[in-house]
Amino acid sequence: MSRYRTIDDVDVAGRRVLVRADLNVPLDTDGEKVTVTDDFRLRAALPTIQLLRERDAVVVLASHLGRPKGHDDALRMAPVADRLAELGGFAVTALQETGGRQVLGALRDAEPGDVLLLENTRFEAGETSNDPQLAARIAELADLFVLDAFGSAHRAHASTVGVTDHLPSVAGPLLVAEVQALSQLLDDPPRPFVVVLGGAKVSDKLGVIHSLLPRVDRMLIGGGMCFSLMAARGMAVGDSMVELEHLDELREVLASKDAEKILLPVDIVTAPEFAEDAPVTTVDADAIADGQMGLDIGPRSRERFAEEIGRARSVFWNGPMGVFEWKAFREGTAVVARAVASADALTVVGGGDSVAAVRQLGLESAISHVSTGGGAGLEFIEGKTLPGLAALEKWAQ
């Protein structure tokens, strides 16, 4: 991790430390009460906050929430502050701006160990365009910057990259853990190395397929994306989702010397429509009828996937095997989740749906590393330079 300085390399006592965290969590509104419905990212952010509090820093948190177009009362950070305070057992002051008189006043009054949460950074028009003036204004609030939002490190925004032009900048513990886990898979994975890919669109994972296929011992592909590969192989897929514009590229993948590493489902759970209560049929993968669509991998595929995972010494899993939200199409994802959790291996799970499945099944503690970064994790695996990480490197010289 020598590419970046970390919190351990700096003295934070008595200093204002700006932490760009990933507190982008789902909310639910019931009347006037807004609550956090999944606090996974808040729990992941807590150890960094606690560490800084223990070292007598004034902690100034910044994060985006949702994708607002300007101010949106439904996406204010106050409910996030409330839940963070509940989880951490300390007060979190939710500020109503990212700068200005109220924020400066709160900072003047803050004592070491206090935690302040700025308003949603995406309320600011210049956040996503990395406006230099906004970055400078946010940076004025602190003496040091900690980037701990791996899930936002692939975005060159004012609060992730712009502030590093104005403040000494280091990597937070969560960011370090993310980079270390993914780097080990890329650089020196224990063998056999098995990758499990799912999710709806093959287009979201093409870069990962190209990057990882030469490195892995086995690549298991389920979810909606498997039907594009099956179609590229000349198999009948009925009304299953196929991204026609990518078939030529997939044919090249299937014709490559590494294609033998790819394992596709041998049976599929199908239904005549995309509906939770649709009648279900399980068929061989090469026998999907017209008018039927695949919505999960079948029992034999689950068994084969679980066997491959069980033999692995390192596993990377991103994407569900079917429509996990619906009980009739959940079992493929559940079997994979249990196999990954019970594997005697280095296991890394990323992507919102895969992480949700692991947590719903109570398997989170059995996974070596549960990633907070969906898109960022995929881009890292693809070998792309993440702007947030590049911005930290200049401070490590």
Short mmCIF file of C-alpha atoms in Angstrom, two decimals, residues 192 194-196 217-222 230 233 235 259-268 283-286 297-312 315 321 331-340 342-343:
data_model
loop_
_atom_site.label_atom_id
_atom_site.label_comp_id
_atom_site.label_asym_id
_atom_site.label_seq_id
_atom_site.Cartn_x
_atom_site.Cartn_y
_atom_site.Cartn_z
CA PRO A 192 -7.41 -22.47 -8.03
CA VAL A 194 -12.59 -19.09 -9.42
CA VAL A 195 -14.62 -16.09 -10.59
CA VAL A 196 -18.42 -16.11 -10.43
CA ASP A 217 -8.74 -21.19 -13.42
CA ARG A 218 -12.53 -21.17 -13.78
CA MET A 219 -15.15 -18.56 -14.66
CA LEU A 220 -18.74 -19.42 -13.72
CA ILE A 221 -21.35 -17.28 -15.46
CA GLY A 222 -25.02 -17.11 -14.50
CA MET A 230 -25.41 -18.88 -24.77
CA ARG A 233 -22.64 -20.06 -28.73
CA MET A 235 -27.99 -22.02 -28.30
CA ALA A 259 -12.73 -20.10 -23.42
CA GLU A 260 -12.50 -23.60 -21.93
CA LYS A 261 -12.34 -21.97 -18.49
CA ILE A 262 -15.89 -20.64 -18.88
CA LEU A 263 -18.66 -22.70 -17.28
CA LEU A 264 -22.21 -21.80 -18.30
CA PRO A 265 -25.40 -23.20 -16.73
CA VAL A 266 -26.54 -26.64 -17.86
CA ASP A 267 -30.14 -26.11 -16.76
CA ILE A 268 -32.32 -23.05 -16.36
CA VAL A 283 -35.32 -27.15 -18.51
CA ASP A 284 -31.96 -28.08 -19.98
CA ALA A 285 -29.99 -24.99 -20.96
CA ASP A 286 -30.24 -25.90 -24.66
CA ILE A 297 -29.87 -21.18 -12.92
CA GLY A 298 -31.26 -24.68 -12.38
CA PRO A 299 -30.51 -27.34 -9.72
CA ARG A 300 -27.76 -29.15 -11.66
CA SER A 301 -26.06 -25.85 -12.46
CA ARG A 302 -26.18 -24.84 -8.80
CA GLU A 303 -24.54 -28.11 -7.84
CA ARG A 304 -21.80 -27.74 -10.45
CA PHE A 305 -21.13 -24.14 -9.50
CA ALA A 306 -20.98 -25.05 -5.80
CA GLU A 307 -18.52 -27.87 -6.54
CA GLU A 308 -16.20 -25.54 -8.46
CA ILE A 309 -16.35 -22.94 -5.70
CA GLY A 310 -15.68 -25.63 -3.11
CA ARG A 311 -12.43 -26.57 -4.88
CA ALA A 312 -11.23 -22.95 -5.07
CA VAL A 315 -13.06 -16.63 -5.21
CA MET A 321 -27.55 -15.95 -10.51
CA GLU A 331 -32.12 -20.45 -5.00
CA GLY A 332 -29.29 -20.17 -7.54
CA THR A 333 -27.93 -17.08 -5.82
CA ALA A 334 -28.46 -18.59 -2.36
CA VAL A 335 -26.54 -21.76 -3.26
CA VAL A 336 -23.64 -19.73 -4.64
CA ALA A 337 -23.63 -17.50 -1.56
CA ARG A 338 -23.49 -20.51 0.78
CA ALA A 339 -20.76 -22.13 -1.31
CA VAL A 340 -18.63 -18.97 -1.23
CA SER A 342 -18.13 -22.19 3.24
CA ALA A 343 -15.13 -22.26 0.88
#
